[in-house]
Coordinates of C-alpha atoms and ligand atoms in Angstrom, one line a residue:
M1 CA 30.4 5.2 11.8
N2 CA 32.4 3.0 14.2
L3 CA 34.2 -0.1 13.2
E4 CA 31.6 -2.4 14.7
H5 CA 28.9 -0.7 12.6
K6 CA 31.1 -0.8 9.5
E7 CA 31.6 -4.5 10.0
R8 CA 27.8 -5.1 10.3
E9 CA 27.2 -3.2 7.1
K10 CA 29.8 -5.3 5.3
Q11 CA 28.1 -8.5 6.6
A12 CA 24.7 -7.2 5.4
L13 CA 26.1 -6.7 1.8
Q14 CA 27.8 -10.0 1.9
F15 CA 24.6 -11.6 3.0
I16 CA 22.8 -10.1 -0.1
E17 CA 25.5 -11.4 -2.4
K18 CA 25.4 -14.9 -0.9
V19 CA 21.6 -15.4 -1.0
T20 CA 21.3 -14.0 -4.5
S21 CA 24.2 -16.0 -5.8
E22 CA 22.8 -19.2 -4.3
A23 CA 19.2 -18.4 -5.0
A24 CA 18.2 -21.8 -6.2
E25 CA 19.8 -23.6 -3.3
V26 CA 18.4 -21.2 -0.8
Q27 CA 14.9 -21.5 -2.2
S28 CA 15.1 -25.3 -2.1
A29 CA 16.3 -25.2 1.5
V30 CA 13.5 -22.8 2.4
L31 CA 10.8 -25.0 0.9
S32 CA 12.1 -28.2 2.6
A33 CA 12.4 -26.3 6.0
I34 CA 8.8 -25.1 5.7
L35 CA 7.5 -28.5 4.7
E36 CA 9.5 -30.3 7.4
R37 CA 8.4 -28.0 10.2
N38 CA 4.7 -28.0 9.0
A39 CA 4.6 -31.7 8.1
H40 CA 2.0 -32.5 10.8
T41 CA -0.2 -29.6 10.1
E42 CA -3.8 -30.4 9.1
Y43 CA -3.4 -28.6 5.8
L44 CA -0.4 -30.5 4.5
K45 CA -1.8 -33.8 5.8
R46 CA -5.1 -33.1 4.1
H47 CA -3.3 -32.6 0.8
G48 CA -1.6 -35.9 1.2
L49 CA 2.0 -34.7 1.6
N50 CA 2.5 -37.4 4.3
G51 CA 5.7 -35.8 5.7
R52 CA 7.4 -35.6 2.3
T53 CA 9.5 -32.4 1.9
D54 CA 10.7 -32.8 -1.7
K55 CA 9.7 -30.3 -4.4
A56 CA 8.2 -32.8 -6.7
S57 CA 5.7 -34.0 -4.1
F58 CA 4.9 -30.4 -3.1
R59 CA 4.2 -29.5 -6.7
Q60 CA 2.1 -32.6 -7.2
C61 CA 0.0 -32.4 -4.1
L62 CA -0.6 -28.8 -3.3
P63 CA -3.1 -26.6 -5.1
V64 CA -2.5 -23.0 -5.9
I65 CA -4.9 -21.1 -3.8
T66 CA -6.4 -17.6 -3.0
Y67 CA -7.5 -16.2 0.3
E68 CA -11.0 -17.4 -0.2
D69 CA -9.9 -21.0 -0.3
L70 CA -8.3 -20.6 3.1
E71 CA -11.1 -18.7 4.7
P72 CA -12.6 -21.7 6.7
E73 CA -9.2 -22.4 8.3
I74 CA -8.6 -18.7 9.0
Q75 CA -12.1 -18.5 10.7
R76 CA -11.3 -21.4 12.9
I77 CA -8.0 -19.9 14.0
A78 CA -9.8 -16.6 14.6
N79 CA -12.3 -18.4 16.7
G80 CA -9.7 -19.9 18.9
D81 CA -8.7 -23.2 17.4
T82 CA -5.1 -23.5 18.4
S83 CA -4.4 -26.9 16.8
P84 CA -1.8 -26.9 14.1
I85 CA -4.0 -26.1 11.2
L86 CA -1.7 -24.2 8.8
S87 CA 1.4 -23.8 10.9
A88 CA 3.3 -26.0 13.4
H89 CA 4.3 -22.8 15.2
P90 CA 1.5 -21.1 17.2
I91 CA -0.2 -18.3 15.3
S92 CA 0.8 -15.2 17.3
E93 CA -1.6 -12.7 15.7
F94 CA -3.3 -11.8 12.5
L95 CA -2.0 -9.2 10.2
T96 CA -4.8 -7.3 8.5
S97 CA -4.0 -6.8 4.9
S98 CA -5.2 -3.9 2.8
G99 CA -6.5 -6.5 0.4
T100 CA -10.1 -7.4 1.2
S101 CA -12.4 -10.3 1.0
A102 CA -16.1 -9.8 1.2
G103 CA -15.5 -6.2 2.0
Q104 CA -13.3 -6.9 5.1
R105 CA -9.5 -6.8 5.4
K106 CA -7.9 -10.2 4.8
L107 CA -6.5 -11.8 7.9
M108 CA -3.0 -13.1 7.5
P109 CA -1.9 -15.5 10.2
T110 CA 1.6 -14.9 11.4
I111 CA 4.1 -16.5 13.8
S112 CA 6.4 -14.6 16.1
E113 CA 9.6 -15.6 14.3
E114 CA 8.5 -13.6 11.3
F115 CA 9.5 -10.5 13.2
E116 CA 13.1 -11.6 12.7
R117 CA 12.7 -12.1 9.0
R118 CA 11.2 -8.7 8.6
C119 CA 13.9 -7.1 10.7
L120 CA 16.6 -8.9 8.7
L121 CA 15.2 -7.3 5.5
Y122 CA 15.0 -3.9 7.3
S123 CA 18.7 -4.3 8.4
L124 CA 19.8 -4.5 4.7
L125 CA 18.2 -1.2 3.6
M126 CA 20.7 1.2 4.9
P127 CA 23.9 -0.7 4.0
V128 CA 22.6 -0.7 0.4
M129 CA 21.8 3.0 0.6
N130 CA 25.1 3.9 2.1
Q131 CA 26.9 2.5 -0.9
Y132 CA 25.4 5.3 -3.0
L133 CA 25.0 8.1 -0.4
P134 CA 27.6 7.9 2.3
G135 CA 27.3 10.1 5.4
L136 CA 23.8 9.3 6.3
D137 CA 25.0 8.4 9.8
Q138 CA 25.9 12.1 10.3
G139 CA 22.2 13.1 10.7
K140 CA 18.7 11.9 11.2
G141 CA 15.8 10.5 9.2
M142 CA 12.5 12.3 9.5
Y143 CA 10.1 9.4 9.0
L144 CA 6.3 9.8 9.6
F145 CA 5.2 6.5 11.0
F146 CA 1.8 5.8 12.5
I147 CA 0.0 3.0 14.2
K148 CA -3.6 2.0 13.4
S149 CA -6.4 0.6 15.5
E150 CA -6.4 -3.1 16.4
A151 CA -9.1 -5.5 17.3
K152 CA -9.3 -9.0 18.9
T153 CA -10.7 -12.0 17.2
P154 CA -13.3 -14.0 19.1
G155 CA -10.5 -16.5 20.0
G156 CA -8.4 -13.6 21.5
L157 CA -5.8 -13.1 18.8
L158 CA -4.9 -9.5 17.9
A159 CA -5.7 -8.4 14.4
R160 CA -3.8 -5.3 13.2
P161 CA -1.7 -4.0 10.3
V162 CA 1.8 -5.4 10.0
L163 CA 3.4 -2.0 10.7
T164 CA 1.3 -1.4 13.8
S165 CA 2.5 -4.8 15.0
Y166 CA 6.1 -3.9 14.3
Y167 CA 6.1 -0.4 15.8
K168 CA 4.5 -1.8 19.0
S169 CA 7.0 -4.6 19.2
R170 CA 10.3 -4.6 21.1
Y171 CA 12.0 -5.0 17.7
F172 CA 11.1 -1.3 17.2
T173 CA 10.8 0.1 20.6
E174 CA 14.0 -1.5 22.0
R175 CA 16.0 -1.5 18.7
P176 CA 19.7 -1.1 19.3
Y177 CA 21.3 2.2 18.5
D178 CA 22.2 2.4 14.8
P179 CA 23.8 5.7 13.6
C180 CA 22.2 5.2 10.2
N181 CA 18.7 4.8 11.7
V182 CA 18.3 7.7 14.1
Y183 CA 14.9 9.2 13.7
T184 CA 13.5 12.7 14.6
S185 CA 10.3 11.2 15.9
P186 CA 10.5 9.8 19.4
N187 CA 8.9 6.4 19.7
E188 CA 6.2 7.8 21.9
T189 CA 5.0 10.0 19.1
V190 CA 4.9 7.1 16.7
L191 CA 3.0 5.0 19.2
C192 CA 0.4 7.8 20.0
P193 CA -2.9 6.2 19.0
D194 CA -4.5 9.5 17.9
A195 CA -3.3 10.1 14.3
H196 CA -3.8 13.9 14.5
Q197 CA -1.8 14.3 17.7
S198 CA 0.9 11.9 16.4
M199 CA 1.2 13.8 13.1
Y200 CA 1.4 17.2 15.0
C201 CA 4.1 15.9 17.3
Q202 CA 6.1 14.2 14.6
L203 CA 6.1 17.3 12.4
L204 CA 7.1 19.5 15.4
C205 CA 10.0 17.2 16.2
G206 CA 11.1 17.2 12.6
L207 CA 11.0 21.0 12.5
L208 CA 12.9 21.4 15.7
Q209 CA 15.6 19.2 14.3
R210 CA 15.4 20.5 10.7
H211 CA 19.1 21.0 10.1
E212 CA 19.9 17.5 11.3
V213 CA 17.5 15.9 8.8
L214 CA 19.3 14.1 6.0
R215 CA 16.4 12.0 4.6
M216 CA 12.7 12.1 5.0
G217 CA 10.0 9.5 4.4
A218 CA 6.7 7.7 5.0
V219 CA 5.6 4.3 3.9
F220 CA 3.6 5.3 0.9
A221 CA 3.7 8.6 -1.1
S222 CA 0.1 9.3 -0.2
G223 CA 1.0 9.4 3.5
F224 CA 3.9 11.7 2.9
L225 CA 1.7 14.2 1.0
R226 CA -0.8 14.0 3.8
A227 CA 1.9 15.3 6.1
I228 CA 2.7 18.2 3.8
R229 CA -1.0 19.1 3.7
F230 CA -1.1 18.9 7.5
L231 CA 1.8 21.2 7.7
E232 CA 0.1 23.7 5.3
T233 CA -2.9 23.7 7.7
H234 CA -1.0 23.8 11.0
W235 CA 2.3 25.6 10.5
R236 CA 1.2 28.6 12.4
E237 CA 0.4 26.6 15.6
L238 CA 3.7 24.6 15.1
C239 CA 5.6 27.9 14.9
D240 CA 3.8 29.3 17.9
D241 CA 4.9 26.2 19.9
I242 CA 8.5 26.6 18.8
R243 CA 8.5 30.3 19.6
A244 CA 7.0 29.7 23.1
G245 CA 8.9 26.5 23.9
G246 CA 5.6 24.8 24.7
L247 CA 3.3 22.3 23.2
N248 CA -0.2 22.9 21.9
E249 CA -2.7 21.8 24.6
L250 CA -4.6 19.8 22.0
V251 CA -1.9 17.2 22.3
V252 CA -3.2 15.4 25.3
D253 CA -1.4 12.1 24.9
A254 CA 0.9 12.2 28.0
A255 CA 3.7 10.0 26.7
A256 CA 3.9 11.9 23.4
R257 CA 3.7 15.3 25.3
R258 CA 6.6 14.3 27.6
A259 CA 8.8 13.1 24.7
V260 CA 8.2 16.2 22.6
L261 CA 8.7 18.7 25.4
A262 CA 12.0 17.0 26.2
L263 CA 13.2 18.1 22.7
M264 CA 12.3 21.7 23.3
P265 CA 14.2 22.9 26.4
R266 CA 13.7 26.6 25.6
P267 CA 11.7 29.0 23.4
D268 CA 13.3 29.4 20.0
P269 CA 11.8 32.5 18.3
A270 CA 14.6 32.6 15.6
L271 CA 13.8 29.0 14.5
A272 CA 10.0 29.8 14.5
D273 CA 10.6 32.9 12.4
D274 CA 12.7 31.0 9.8
I275 CA 10.1 28.4 9.4
A276 CA 7.2 30.9 9.3
E277 CA 9.1 32.9 6.6
Q278 CA 9.2 29.8 4.3
C279 CA 5.6 28.7 5.1
R280 CA 4.1 32.1 4.6
K281 CA 5.3 32.3 1.0
E282 CA 2.5 31.9 -1.5
S283 CA 4.1 29.1 -3.4
W284 CA 4.9 25.9 -1.6
A285 CA 7.1 24.6 -4.5
G286 CA 10.2 23.1 -3.1
I287 CA 9.0 23.6 0.5
I288 CA 10.7 20.3 1.6
A289 CA 14.1 21.4 0.4
R290 CA 13.5 24.9 2.0
L291 CA 12.5 23.7 5.4
W292 CA 14.8 20.7 5.6
P293 CA 17.8 22.0 3.5
N294 CA 20.1 19.0 4.2
T295 CA 17.6 16.4 3.0
K296 CA 19.2 14.2 0.3
Y297 CA 16.2 12.1 -0.7
I298 CA 12.6 11.2 0.1
D299 CA 12.0 7.6 1.1
V300 CA 8.5 6.6 0.0
I301 CA 7.0 3.9 -2.2
V302 CA 6.0 5.4 -5.5
T303 CA 5.8 2.2 -7.5
G304 CA 2.4 0.7 -8.4
T305 CA -0.6 3.0 -8.0
M306 CA 1.5 5.4 -5.9
A307 CA 3.2 6.5 -9.1
Q308 CA 0.3 8.9 -9.5
Y309 CA 1.8 11.1 -6.8
I310 CA 5.2 11.6 -8.3
P311 CA 4.5 15.0 -9.9
T312 CA 3.1 16.4 -6.7
L313 CA 6.0 15.0 -4.7
D314 CA 8.4 16.6 -7.2
Y315 CA 6.6 19.9 -6.8
Y316 CA 6.9 20.0 -3.0
S317 CA 10.3 18.4 -2.7
G318 CA 12.0 20.6 -5.4
G319 CA 12.9 17.5 -7.3
L320 CA 14.7 15.5 -4.6
P321 CA 15.3 11.8 -5.5
L322 CA 12.4 9.6 -4.6
V323 CA 13.7 6.4 -3.2
C324 CA 11.6 3.1 -3.1
T325 CA 13.6 0.8 -0.8
M326 CA 11.4 -2.3 -0.4
Y327 CA 8.6 -4.4 -1.5
A328 CA 6.6 -6.2 1.2
S329 CA 3.1 -7.3 2.3
S330 CA 1.3 -8.6 5.3
E331 CA 1.7 -12.1 4.0
C332 CA 5.5 -11.8 3.8
Y333 CA 8.3 -9.3 3.2
F334 CA 9.5 -9.9 -0.3
G335 CA 12.6 -7.9 -1.4
I336 CA 14.6 -4.8 -1.7
N337 CA 15.8 -2.3 -4.3
L338 CA 19.5 -2.7 -4.9
Q339 CA 19.7 0.6 -6.9
P340 CA 17.8 2.9 -4.6
L341 CA 18.7 6.1 -6.4
C342 CA 17.3 5.0 -9.8
P343 CA 14.3 7.0 -11.1
P344 CA 10.9 5.7 -9.9
S345 CA 10.1 4.3 -13.4
E346 CA 13.1 2.1 -13.3
V347 CA 12.7 0.7 -9.8
S348 CA 13.1 -3.1 -9.5
Y349 CA 13.0 -5.2 -6.4
T350 CA 15.3 -8.2 -5.9
L351 CA 13.3 -10.8 -4.1
L352 CA 15.3 -12.2 -1.2
P353 CA 15.3 -16.0 -1.6
N354 CA 15.4 -16.6 2.2
M355 CA 12.1 -14.8 2.9
A356 CA 9.7 -17.5 1.6
Y357 CA 9.4 -20.0 -1.2
F358 CA 8.5 -18.1 -4.3
E359 CA 6.7 -19.3 -7.4
F360 CA 5.5 -17.5 -10.5
L361 CA 2.4 -17.9 -12.5
P362 CA 3.0 -16.6 -16.0
V363 CA 0.7 -13.9 -17.2
L364 CA -0.4 -14.8 -20.7
H365 CA -1.3 -11.6 -22.5
H366 CA -4.4 -11.8 -24.8
D367 CA -5.0 -15.4 -23.8
S368 CA -7.5 -14.9 -21.1
D369 CA -9.5 -12.3 -19.4
E370 CA -7.4 -12.5 -16.3
D371 CA -4.2 -11.9 -18.2
S372 CA -5.4 -8.9 -20.0
A373 CA -6.8 -7.6 -16.7
A374 CA -3.4 -7.8 -15.2
S375 CA -1.8 -5.5 -17.7
S376 CA -4.8 -3.3 -18.2
S377 CA -4.8 -1.9 -14.7
S378 CA -1.3 -0.5 -15.3
D379 CA -2.7 1.3 -18.3
Q380 CA -6.3 1.6 -17.5
D381 CA -7.1 3.4 -20.8
D382 CA -5.8 0.6 -22.9
N383 CA -9.2 0.4 -24.5
V384 CA -8.1 3.5 -26.2
A385 CA -4.3 3.7 -26.1
K386 CA -3.6 0.1 -27.1
K387 CA -5.4 -2.6 -28.9
K388 CA -5.7 -5.1 -26.1
I389 CA -8.4 -7.5 -25.2
K390 CA -10.2 -6.1 -22.1
P391 CA -11.4 -8.4 -19.3
K392 CA -15.1 -9.0 -19.5
S393 CA -15.7 -8.8 -15.8
G394 CA -13.9 -9.0 -12.5
K395 CA -15.6 -12.3 -11.8
S396 CA -13.8 -14.3 -14.5
K397 CA -10.5 -13.1 -13.1
A398 CA -11.1 -14.7 -9.7
A399 CA -12.5 -17.8 -11.4
R400 CA -9.5 -18.9 -13.4
V401 CA -7.9 -21.8 -11.6
P402 CA -4.3 -22.1 -12.7
D403 CA -2.7 -25.4 -13.6
P404 CA 0.0 -25.8 -10.9
S405 CA 2.3 -27.2 -13.6
E406 CA 2.4 -23.7 -15.1
L407 CA 4.2 -22.3 -12.1
V408 CA 7.9 -21.5 -12.4
E409 CA 10.5 -21.2 -9.7
L410 CA 12.4 -18.0 -8.8
V411 CA 15.5 -18.7 -10.8
D412 CA 13.6 -19.9 -13.8
V413 CA 11.6 -16.7 -14.6
K414 CA 12.4 -15.1 -18.0
M415 CA 13.6 -11.6 -18.7
G416 CA 10.8 -9.3 -19.7
H417 CA 8.0 -11.8 -18.8
E418 CA 5.2 -10.9 -16.4
Y419 CA 4.1 -13.2 -13.6
E420 CA 1.7 -13.3 -10.7
L421 CA 3.5 -13.9 -7.4
V422 CA 2.7 -17.1 -5.5
I423 CA 4.2 -17.7 -2.1
T424 CA 4.7 -20.5 0.5
T425 CA 5.5 -19.0 3.9
Y426 CA 6.9 -20.2 7.2
A427 CA 3.6 -19.1 8.8
G428 CA 1.7 -21.7 6.7
L429 CA 0.5 -20.1 3.5
C430 CA 1.0 -22.7 0.8
R431 CA 1.1 -21.7 -2.9
Y432 CA -0.9 -18.6 -2.1
R433 CA -1.6 -16.1 -4.8
V434 CA -0.6 -12.6 -3.5
G435 CA -2.4 -10.8 -6.3
D436 CA 0.6 -8.8 -7.5
I437 CA 1.8 -8.8 -11.1
L438 CA 5.6 -8.4 -11.5
R439 CA 7.8 -8.1 -14.6
V440 CA 11.3 -9.5 -14.7
T441 CA 13.8 -6.6 -15.4
G442 CA 17.1 -8.3 -14.7
F443 CA 19.1 -10.4 -12.4
H444 CA 21.4 -9.8 -9.5
N445 CA 23.6 -12.8 -9.4
S446 CA 21.1 -15.6 -9.9
A447 CA 18.2 -13.8 -8.2
P448 CA 15.7 -12.1 -10.5
Q449 CA 14.7 -8.5 -10.2
F450 CA 11.2 -7.4 -10.7
A451 CA 9.3 -4.2 -11.6
F452 CA 6.0 -4.0 -9.8
V453 CA 3.4 -3.9 -12.6
C454 CA 0.1 -3.8 -10.8
R455 CA -2.2 -5.4 -8.3
K456 CA -4.6 -7.6 -10.1
N457 CA -8.1 -6.3 -10.6
V458 CA -7.7 -2.9 -8.9
V459 CA -9.0 0.1 -10.8
L460 CA -9.1 2.8 -8.1
S461 CA -6.7 3.5 -5.3
I462 CA -5.9 6.7 -3.3
D463 CA -4.1 5.4 -0.3
S464 CA -4.0 1.7 0.7
D465 CA -7.5 1.2 -0.6
K466 CA -7.8 -1.1 -3.6
T467 CA -11.1 -0.9 -5.4
G468 CA -11.9 -3.4 -8.1
E469 CA -14.2 -3.0 -11.1
E470 CA -16.8 -5.3 -9.7
D471 CA -16.9 -3.6 -6.3
L472 CA -17.3 -0.3 -8.0
A473 CA -20.1 -1.6 -10.1
K474 CA -21.9 -3.0 -7.1
A475 CA -21.5 0.3 -5.2
V476 CA -22.8 2.2 -8.2
R477 CA -25.8 -0.1 -8.5
S478 CA -26.6 0.3 -4.8
A479 CA -26.6 4.1 -5.2
T480 CA -28.7 4.3 -8.3
A481 CA -31.5 2.1 -7.1
G482 CA -33.1 5.1 -5.3
I483 CA -33.0 7.6 -8.1
E484 CA -34.3 5.1 -10.5
S485 CA -37.5 4.5 -8.6
S486 CA -38.0 8.1 -7.4
Y487 CA -36.9 10.2 -10.4
G488 CA -37.2 7.7 -13.2
A489 CA -33.5 8.2 -13.7
R490 CA -31.3 5.9 -15.6
L491 CA -27.5 5.7 -15.4
I492 CA -26.6 5.4 -19.1
E493 CA -22.9 5.0 -18.5
Y494 CA -20.2 5.7 -15.9
T495 CA -16.5 5.6 -15.4
S496 CA -14.2 6.6 -12.6
Y497 CA -11.0 8.5 -11.9
A498 CA -8.6 8.8 -9.0
D499 CA -8.3 12.5 -8.5
T500 CA -4.9 13.2 -6.8
T501 CA -4.8 16.9 -7.5
T502 CA -6.5 17.3 -4.1
I503 CA -4.8 16.2 -0.9
P504 CA -6.0 13.8 0.2
G505 CA -7.1 12.5 -3.2
H506 CA -10.6 11.3 -3.9
Y507 CA -12.6 9.1 -6.2
V508 CA -14.5 10.8 -9.0
L509 CA -17.3 9.1 -10.8
F510 CA -18.4 10.5 -14.2
W511 CA -22.1 9.8 -14.6
E512 CA -24.2 10.2 -17.7
L513 CA -27.8 10.3 -16.5
R514 CA -31.2 10.3 -18.2
S515 CA -34.1 11.2 -16.0
S516 CA -37.7 12.2 -16.4
S517 CA -37.5 14.8 -13.6
P518 CA -34.6 16.9 -12.2
I519 CA -32.7 15.2 -9.4
P520 CA -32.2 17.5 -6.4
K521 CA -28.6 18.3 -5.3
D522 CA -29.0 16.6 -1.9
V523 CA -30.2 13.4 -3.5
L524 CA -27.1 13.2 -5.7
E525 CA -25.0 14.0 -2.7
E526 CA -26.6 11.0 -0.9
C527 CA -25.7 8.9 -3.9
C528 CA -22.1 9.8 -3.3
L529 CA -22.4 8.7 0.3
A530 CA -24.3 5.5 -0.7
I531 CA -21.4 4.5 -3.0
E532 CA -18.9 5.1 -0.1
E533 CA -21.0 3.1 2.3
S534 CA -21.0 0.2 -0.1
L535 CA -17.2 0.2 -0.7
D536 CA -15.0 -2.0 1.4
S537 CA -13.7 -1.5 4.9
V538 CA -10.3 -0.3 3.8
Y539 CA -11.8 2.5 1.8
R540 CA -14.2 3.5 4.6
Q541 CA -11.4 3.4 7.1
G542 CA -9.3 5.7 4.8
R543 CA -12.3 8.1 4.7
A544 CA -13.6 8.0 8.2
S545 CA -10.6 7.2 10.4
D546 CA -7.4 8.0 8.7
R547 CA -8.8 10.8 6.6
S548 CA -6.4 9.7 3.9
I549 CA -9.2 9.8 1.2
G550 CA -11.3 12.8 0.5
P551 CA -15.1 12.8 -0.1
L552 CA -16.2 10.9 -3.2
E553 CA -17.4 13.1 -6.1
I554 CA -20.0 12.5 -8.8
K555 CA -19.6 14.6 -11.9
V556 CA -22.7 14.5 -14.1
V557 CA -21.7 14.8 -17.7
K558 CA -23.7 16.0 -20.8
P559 CA -25.8 13.5 -22.7
G560 CA -23.8 11.9 -25.4
T561 CA -20.4 12.2 -23.5
F562 CA -19.8 8.4 -23.5
D563 CA -20.5 8.2 -27.2
Q564 CA -17.8 10.8 -27.7
L565 CA -15.5 8.8 -25.5
M566 CA -16.1 5.8 -27.7
D567 CA -15.5 7.8 -30.8
Y568 CA -12.2 9.0 -29.4
A569 CA -11.2 5.4 -28.6
L570 CA -12.1 4.3 -32.1
S571 CA -10.1 7.2 -33.6
R572 CA -7.1 5.9 -31.6
G573 CA -7.4 2.5 -33.1
A574 CA -9.7 0.6 -30.7
S575 CA -11.8 -2.1 -32.3
I576 CA -15.5 -1.4 -32.4
N577 CA -16.3 -5.0 -31.7
Q578 CA -14.2 -5.1 -28.6
Y579 CA -14.9 -1.6 -27.3
K580 CA -16.4 -1.3 -23.9
T581 CA -16.5 1.7 -21.7
P582 CA -13.5 1.7 -19.4
R583 CA -14.6 1.7 -15.8
C584 CA -11.6 3.8 -14.8
V585 CA -9.7 6.4 -16.7
K586 CA -6.4 8.0 -16.2
F587 CA -5.1 8.9 -19.7
T588 CA -5.0 12.7 -19.5
P589 CA -6.8 13.5 -22.8
I590 CA -9.7 11.3 -21.8
V591 CA -10.0 12.9 -18.3
E592 CA -9.9 16.2 -20.1
L593 CA -12.6 15.1 -22.5
L594 CA -14.8 14.1 -19.6
N595 CA -14.1 17.1 -17.5
A596 CA -15.0 19.4 -20.4
R597 CA -18.5 17.9 -20.5
V598 CA -19.3 18.1 -16.8
V599 CA -22.6 19.9 -16.1
S600 CA -22.7 19.6 -12.3
S601 CA -20.8 18.0 -9.5
Y602 CA -21.6 16.6 -6.1
F603 CA -19.6 15.5 -3.0
S604 CA -20.4 13.0 -0.3
P605 CA -21.9 15.1 2.5
R606 CA -20.7 12.9 5.4
L607 CA -18.2 10.3 6.4
P608 CA -19.2 6.7 5.7
K609 CA -19.6 4.4 8.7
W610 CA -16.5 2.4 9.7
S611 CA -15.5 0.6 12.9
P612 CA -12.2 -1.1 13.7
V613 CA -14.2 -4.1 14.9
R614 CA -15.8 -6.4 12.5
P615 CA -19.6 -6.7 13.2
Q616 CA -19.2 -10.5 13.8
W617 CA -16.5 -9.8 16.4
A618 CA -18.4 -7.1 18.2
N619 CA -19.1 -9.2 21.4
S620 CA -15.5 -10.3 21.8
N621 CA -14.4 -6.7 21.7
G622 CA -16.8 -5.4 24.2
V623 CA -19.1 -3.8 21.6
H624 CA -22.7 -4.6 21.9
Ligands
AMP1 P1 -0.7 -5.2 2.6 O1 -1.2 -6.6 2.5 O2 -1.7 -4.2 3.1 O3 0.5 -5.2 3.5 O4 -0.2 -4.7 1.2 C1 0.7 -5.3 0.5 C2 0.6 -4.9 -1.0 O5 1.0 -3.6 -1.1 C3 1.5 -5.7 -1.9 O6 1.0 -7.0 -2.2 C4 1.5 -4.8 -3.1 O7 0.4 -4.9 -3.8 C5 1.6 -3.4 -2.4 N1 3.0 -3.0 -2.2 C6 3.8 -3.2 -1.2 N2 5.0 -2.7 -1.4 C7 5.0 -2.2 -2.7 C8 5.9 -1.5 -3.5 N3 7.2 -1.3 -3.1 N4 5.5 -1.1 -4.7 C9 4.3 -1.3 -5.1 N5 3.3 -1.9 -4.4 C10 3.7 -2.4 -3.2

C-alpha cells in the first residue's frame, strides 16, 4: 500500500471517529441543511414550516409518514412534474426498493449528489477491515455483482435498483485505482444485462485468478449461494473453457466476451485439472476454501432474514468468517459494521450521523399489535416458544399512527431498547418510516450501534422478497377459491415455511384440507402457481427473472395436524386464549412436526408472470 493510500485510510478512520464523536452536532447540522435547502418545496410549505429550519418546528409541524402517504407526490414526479415537490434538487431517478406497495416495488426518489454519500460510506469499509485483516491490498476480491432490468416512468425518469444505478454510474465504472478494491470481475461482466452470462463470466474470471483471491462476496447470502449452485451445475463447462483457453459460445455479450478473453491468453490445462479435481469430489463441504485457498472471509449480509443461510454458507466455505460490512437501503445508506470480524449473531451497525437525519420510534412490546409484530418476526414461532401477544392482523400494523412526540433522536436511544427507524433525507423524505426494527447494542463514541432485528411485518423471505402475513393470506384465498367450488374443499388451516435447504430456497405452505372428493395433482399444482401469481412483483421477479426463488410447494398434511400443532404450543406454555395458528414457522421441532404429517406435496408447474415494466407504464416503455 503506498503512502498516499495509507493517508487516505487514516483520514477515513479519522472521519468515522469525528462524526461518531460529534453525533448530536452532526445530526443537528444535517437536519438544518436539509430543511434549508428544501425550504421552498411544496411538501415543507404544505406542512407550515415556512422556511424554519429549527428542530422544534420540524418536530411540531411534520407528521411521521409511510410510503403510502407519499404516493400522490411520487406519482406526480413519476408522471413528469419537475416542480420542487419533495426536493429542491432535481429528482435524478427513482430507486426501486424491494419493499412493495400494492404489489409493486416502492419508488424512492433520489438526487444525483446521493451517489457521493453512498460512495463515502463505501470508502470507509476497507479502512475498517484493514485494521483487523491487513494485507488485503496484496490480492483481489471476488465479488459477484449483478445489474437488474430498469424501466422508465411516464415522465421519463429511470426506475431501477440502487445497485444497478451505482454499477452503471461513473462512480463505479471510472472508480480510481484502489489496491484494496481490486476485483476479479471486469466491469463488463458486472454490466452484462443477462444474469446467466454475467454469472458464468464472473465465476470464470474468479477461477482464473483463484490464487489471487483474498476475499469473496455478494450483496446478500442468498446471492452468494446461488453462485455456488451455478458452479455446481456448470463447473465442467468452465473447466473446458480454461483448458481450451476459450469462452463458451453461449456467452454472446460482446463486451463481456472481450473482457473475459483478455484474461485468458492461453489454454491452461493444469488449472482446469486442479479445479475439476476439487469439483468432482462427491462432497462439496469446504469447496470455497479448496477452490480459493487464500480466501480470508466471505463478505455477505447474513443479518435479518439472511441469517437462515448461515449453516449452508458455513458448509460450503469450510467455516470462513462471514462478514457483514454495511446496512443500507434504497432510501438512504445508513451505517457500517465497525467490528467486521465479529460472529454474525453479534453484528451491529453504527449509523453514520452524516448520512441523513435519524429518528427512532420506540417499539413497545406487548402494548400494541404492531409492537409484538415487530419482535415476532424475528422469532416467528413465539406463539410457541415464548408467551408473547401476537398481532391480530397485518392491517392493524399499518394503521397505527405514531405520536411524533414519541420519536427520539440518534444520540438519545437507550441501550437494549428496540426502535423503528425513521429518516429524513436530503432527497426529500421527511420523517419516513423505513420499516426496519433495530436494537441498541452499544455506542461508538456518542453514536449508537444497532443490531438489525427484523423488517416489520415480513413472514417469508428467500432473497430480497418480503412477504407479509396479509399478502400471504390474500394469495392463499385466491388459490383456494377454485378448489372450494369444484371439489367442495375447505382449507382448515395453513402455515408457511421458508425452505432454504434447496438452492434457491422456496416457499412451502402446509395445508390441512377437507374435501368431499379427491383433488387431482394438477389442480393442486395450479394452486401453487395461483399463489405465486398473486404474490408481489419482487417475489415474481425473483422466480421468473432472477431465478433466485424456487417453485412454491404445497404440502398437504394429515387431518388433525394443526390441532397437534396447537397442543404442542400449549405444552410449551402458550396460552389457550391467545393461541392462534402461526402463519409462518421456523422453529425446527415445529417444522419437523409438520413434515412428519405430510401426505402429499405439489410444486408450482410454471413460472409466474413478471415484467420489468409496470402495467400502467407500458406505453411509455414501448410496450403495448
Ligand atoms: P432495499 O430498499 O431493497 O434497498 O432494501 C433495504 C432493506 O434491506 C433495508 O431496509 C433492510 O430491511 C434490508 N437490509 C439492508 N441491509 C441490511 C443488513 N445489513 N442487514 C439486514 N437487513 C438489511
